[in-house]
Backbone as ProteinMPNN parsed JSONL, in Angstrom:
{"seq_chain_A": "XXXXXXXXXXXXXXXXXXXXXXXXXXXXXXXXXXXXXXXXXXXXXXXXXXXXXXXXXXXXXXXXXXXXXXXXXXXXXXXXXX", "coords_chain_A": {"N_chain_A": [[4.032, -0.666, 30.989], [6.154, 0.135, 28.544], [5.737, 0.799, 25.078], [7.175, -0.909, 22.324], [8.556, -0.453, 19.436], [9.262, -0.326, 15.965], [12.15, 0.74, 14.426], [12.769, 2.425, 17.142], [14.549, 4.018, 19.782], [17.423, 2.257, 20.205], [18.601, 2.0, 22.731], [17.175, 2.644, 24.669], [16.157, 0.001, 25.063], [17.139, -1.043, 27.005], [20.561, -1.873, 27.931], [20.907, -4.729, 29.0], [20.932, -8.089, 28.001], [21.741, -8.157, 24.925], [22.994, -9.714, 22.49], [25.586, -11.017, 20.963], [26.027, -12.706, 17.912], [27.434, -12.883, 15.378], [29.388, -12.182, 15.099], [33.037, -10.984, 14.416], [35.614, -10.952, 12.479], [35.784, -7.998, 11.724], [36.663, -5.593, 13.084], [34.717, -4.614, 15.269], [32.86, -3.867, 14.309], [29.164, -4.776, 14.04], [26.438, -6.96, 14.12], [24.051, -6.708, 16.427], [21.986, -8.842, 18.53], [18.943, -9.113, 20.617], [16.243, -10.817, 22.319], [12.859, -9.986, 22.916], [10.883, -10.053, 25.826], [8.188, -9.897, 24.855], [8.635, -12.303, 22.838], [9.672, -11.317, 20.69], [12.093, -9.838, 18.198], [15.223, -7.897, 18.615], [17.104, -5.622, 16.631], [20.066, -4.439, 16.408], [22.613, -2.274, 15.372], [25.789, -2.333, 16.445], [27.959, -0.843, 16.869], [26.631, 1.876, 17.057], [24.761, 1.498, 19.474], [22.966, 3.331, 20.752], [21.501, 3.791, 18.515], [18.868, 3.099, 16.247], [16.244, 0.886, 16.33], [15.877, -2.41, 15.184], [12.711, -3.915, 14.853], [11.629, -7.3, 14.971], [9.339, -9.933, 14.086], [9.209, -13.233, 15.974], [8.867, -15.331, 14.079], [9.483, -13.854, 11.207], [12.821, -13.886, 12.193], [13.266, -16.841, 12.419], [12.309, -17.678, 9.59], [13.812, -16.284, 8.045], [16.282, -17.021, 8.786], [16.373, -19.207, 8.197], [16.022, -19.66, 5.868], [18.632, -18.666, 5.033], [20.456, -20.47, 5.709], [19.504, -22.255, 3.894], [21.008, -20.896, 1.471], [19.89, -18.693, 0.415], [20.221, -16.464, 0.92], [22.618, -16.123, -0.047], [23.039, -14.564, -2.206], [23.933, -12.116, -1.077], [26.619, -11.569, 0.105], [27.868, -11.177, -1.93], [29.309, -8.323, -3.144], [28.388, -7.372, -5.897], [26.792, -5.127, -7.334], [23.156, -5.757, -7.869]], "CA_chain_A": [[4.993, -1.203, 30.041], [6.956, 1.001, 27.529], [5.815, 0.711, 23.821], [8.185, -0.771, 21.776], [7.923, -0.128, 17.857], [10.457, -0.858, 15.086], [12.661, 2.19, 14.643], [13.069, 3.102, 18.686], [15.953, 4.225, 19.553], [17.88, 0.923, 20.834], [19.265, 2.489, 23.978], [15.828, 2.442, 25.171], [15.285, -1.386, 25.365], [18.206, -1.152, 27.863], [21.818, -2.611, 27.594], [21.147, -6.185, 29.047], [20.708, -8.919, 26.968], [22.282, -8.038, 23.734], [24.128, -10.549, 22.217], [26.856, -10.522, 18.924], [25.836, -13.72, 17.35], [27.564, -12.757, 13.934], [31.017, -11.279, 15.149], [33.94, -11.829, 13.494], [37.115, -9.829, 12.237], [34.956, -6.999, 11.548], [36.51, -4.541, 13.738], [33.69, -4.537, 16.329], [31.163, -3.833, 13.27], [28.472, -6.122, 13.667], [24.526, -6.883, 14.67], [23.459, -7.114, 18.051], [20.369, -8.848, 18.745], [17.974, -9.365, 22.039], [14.912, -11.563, 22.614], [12.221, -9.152, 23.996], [9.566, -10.788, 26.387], [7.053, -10.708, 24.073], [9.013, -13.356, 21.658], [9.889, -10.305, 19.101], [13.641, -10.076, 18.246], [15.243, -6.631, 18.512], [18.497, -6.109, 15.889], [21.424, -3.006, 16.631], [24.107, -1.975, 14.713], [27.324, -2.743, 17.528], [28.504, 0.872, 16.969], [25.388, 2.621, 17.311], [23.765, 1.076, 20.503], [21.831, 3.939, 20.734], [20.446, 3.977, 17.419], [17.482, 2.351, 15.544], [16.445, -0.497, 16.614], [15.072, -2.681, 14.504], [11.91, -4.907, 15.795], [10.773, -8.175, 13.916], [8.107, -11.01, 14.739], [9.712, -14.517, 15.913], [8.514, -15.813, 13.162], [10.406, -13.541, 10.629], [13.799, -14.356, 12.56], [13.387, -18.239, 11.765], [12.254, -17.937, 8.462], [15.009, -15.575, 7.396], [17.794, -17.301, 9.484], [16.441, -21.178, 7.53], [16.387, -18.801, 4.057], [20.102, -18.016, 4.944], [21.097, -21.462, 6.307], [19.662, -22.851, 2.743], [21.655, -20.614, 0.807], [18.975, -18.235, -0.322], [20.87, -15.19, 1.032], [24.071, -16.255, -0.496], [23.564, -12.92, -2.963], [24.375, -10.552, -0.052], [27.928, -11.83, 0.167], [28.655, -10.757, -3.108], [30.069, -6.904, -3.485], [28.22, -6.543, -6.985], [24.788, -4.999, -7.058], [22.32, -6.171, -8.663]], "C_chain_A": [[5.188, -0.207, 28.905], [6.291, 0.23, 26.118], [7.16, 0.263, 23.091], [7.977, -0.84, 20.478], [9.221, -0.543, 16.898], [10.951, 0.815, 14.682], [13.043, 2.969, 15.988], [14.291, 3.142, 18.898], [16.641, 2.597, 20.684], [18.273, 1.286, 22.804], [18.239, 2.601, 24.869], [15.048, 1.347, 25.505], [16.598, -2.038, 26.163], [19.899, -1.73, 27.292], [22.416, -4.076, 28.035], [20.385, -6.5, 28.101], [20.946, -8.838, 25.463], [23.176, -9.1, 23.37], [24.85, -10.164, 20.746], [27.03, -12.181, 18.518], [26.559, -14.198, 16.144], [28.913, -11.85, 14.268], [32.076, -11.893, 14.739], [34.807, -10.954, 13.48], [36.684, -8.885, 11.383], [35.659, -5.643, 11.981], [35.904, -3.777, 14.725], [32.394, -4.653, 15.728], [30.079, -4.989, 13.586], [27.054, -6.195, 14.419], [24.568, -7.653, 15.929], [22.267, -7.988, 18.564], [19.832, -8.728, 20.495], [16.303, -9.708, 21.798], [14.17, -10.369, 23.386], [10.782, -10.449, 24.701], [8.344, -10.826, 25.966], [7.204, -11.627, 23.09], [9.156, -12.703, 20.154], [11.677, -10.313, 19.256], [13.595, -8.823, 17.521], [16.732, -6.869, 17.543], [19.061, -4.439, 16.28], [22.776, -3.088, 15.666], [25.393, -1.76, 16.156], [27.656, -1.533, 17.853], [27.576, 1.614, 17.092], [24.284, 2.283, 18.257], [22.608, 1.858, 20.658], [21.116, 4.419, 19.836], [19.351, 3.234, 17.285], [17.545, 1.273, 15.896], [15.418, -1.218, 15.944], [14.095, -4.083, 15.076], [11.153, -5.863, 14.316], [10.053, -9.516, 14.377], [9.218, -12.29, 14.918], [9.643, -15.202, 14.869], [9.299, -15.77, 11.972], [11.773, -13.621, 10.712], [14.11, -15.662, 12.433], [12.946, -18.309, 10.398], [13.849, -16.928, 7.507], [16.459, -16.82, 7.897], [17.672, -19.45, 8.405], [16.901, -20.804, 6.218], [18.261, -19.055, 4.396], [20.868, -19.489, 5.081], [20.729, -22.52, 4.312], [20.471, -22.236, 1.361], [21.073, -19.661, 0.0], [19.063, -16.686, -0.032], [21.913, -15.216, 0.636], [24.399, -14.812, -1.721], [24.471, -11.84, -2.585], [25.863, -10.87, 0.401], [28.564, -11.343, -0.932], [28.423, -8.923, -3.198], [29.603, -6.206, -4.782], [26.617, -5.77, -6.443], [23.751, -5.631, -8.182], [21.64, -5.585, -9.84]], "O_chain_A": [[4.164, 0.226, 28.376], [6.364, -0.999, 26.124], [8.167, 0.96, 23.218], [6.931, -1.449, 20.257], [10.15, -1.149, 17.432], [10.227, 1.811, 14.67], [13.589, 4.07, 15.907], [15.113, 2.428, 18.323], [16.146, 2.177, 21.729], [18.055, 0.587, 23.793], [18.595, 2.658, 26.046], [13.91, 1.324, 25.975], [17.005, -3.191, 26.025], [20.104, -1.909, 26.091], [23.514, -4.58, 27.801], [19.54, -5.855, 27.479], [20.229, -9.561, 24.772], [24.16, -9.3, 24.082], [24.659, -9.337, 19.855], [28.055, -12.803, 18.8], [26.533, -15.365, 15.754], [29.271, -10.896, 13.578], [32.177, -13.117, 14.659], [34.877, -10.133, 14.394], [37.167, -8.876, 10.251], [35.35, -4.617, 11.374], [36.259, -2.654, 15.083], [31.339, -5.15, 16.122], [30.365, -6.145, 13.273], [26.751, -5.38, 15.29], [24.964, -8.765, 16.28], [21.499, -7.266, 19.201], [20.52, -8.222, 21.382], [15.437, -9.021, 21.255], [14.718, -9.816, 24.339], [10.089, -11.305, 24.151], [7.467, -11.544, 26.446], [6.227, -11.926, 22.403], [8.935, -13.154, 19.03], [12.326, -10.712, 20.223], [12.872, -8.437, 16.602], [17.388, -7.91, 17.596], [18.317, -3.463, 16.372], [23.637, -3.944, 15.462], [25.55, -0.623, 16.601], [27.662, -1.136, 19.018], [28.179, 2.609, 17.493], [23.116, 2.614, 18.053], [21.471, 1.391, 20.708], [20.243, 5.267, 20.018], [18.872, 2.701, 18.286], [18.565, 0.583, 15.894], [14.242, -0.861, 16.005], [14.604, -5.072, 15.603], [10.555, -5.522, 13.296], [10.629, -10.05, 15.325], [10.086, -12.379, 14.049], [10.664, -15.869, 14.702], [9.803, -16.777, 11.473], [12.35, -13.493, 9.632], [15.319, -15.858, 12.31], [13.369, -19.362, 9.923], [14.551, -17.2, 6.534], [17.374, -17.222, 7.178], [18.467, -20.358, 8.163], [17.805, -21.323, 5.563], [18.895, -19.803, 3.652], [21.944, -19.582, 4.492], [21.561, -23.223, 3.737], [20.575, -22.917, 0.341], [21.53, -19.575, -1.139], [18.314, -15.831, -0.505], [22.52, -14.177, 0.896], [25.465, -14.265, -2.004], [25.262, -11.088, -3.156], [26.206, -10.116, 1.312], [29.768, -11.091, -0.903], [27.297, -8.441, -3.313], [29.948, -5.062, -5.081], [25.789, -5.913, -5.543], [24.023, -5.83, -9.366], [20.819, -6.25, -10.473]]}, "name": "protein", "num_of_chains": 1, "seq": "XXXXXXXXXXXXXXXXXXXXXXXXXXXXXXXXXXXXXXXXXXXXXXXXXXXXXXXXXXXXXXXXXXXXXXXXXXXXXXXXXX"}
């Protein structure tokens, strides 16, 4: 079994199972994910399949995605900086 690490290049954890969960009238722009069989969730930039791929625990994918659903990412919509 292949190592997989956070930072690998995406193109390397093949081209099934990617999905676009978060697409929209973007232009194509937009995050890719894929479930890996150990229950880690891989993320891609749409346009850069074969870039970085970013690897994060199941765990961190439901606590971020409840954060966001309660409104606790609502910052990152806004265009100012902080």
């Amino acid at each position: 079994m292949k190592r997989i690490y956070n930072g690998m290049p995406a193109g390397l954890l093949g081209s099934e199972g990617w999905h676009k969960p978060w697409s929209g009238g973007n232009g194509g722009s937009c995050v890719e994910v894929m479930r890996l069989a150990d229950g880690r969730i891989a993320l891609r930039q749409s346009t850069d399949p074969d870039g970085p791929a970013l690897i994060y625990a199941h765990q961190a994918i439901v606590k971020f995605i409840q954060g966001a659903k309660a409104g606790k990412a609502d910052f990152l919509l806004s265009r100012e900086t902080a």
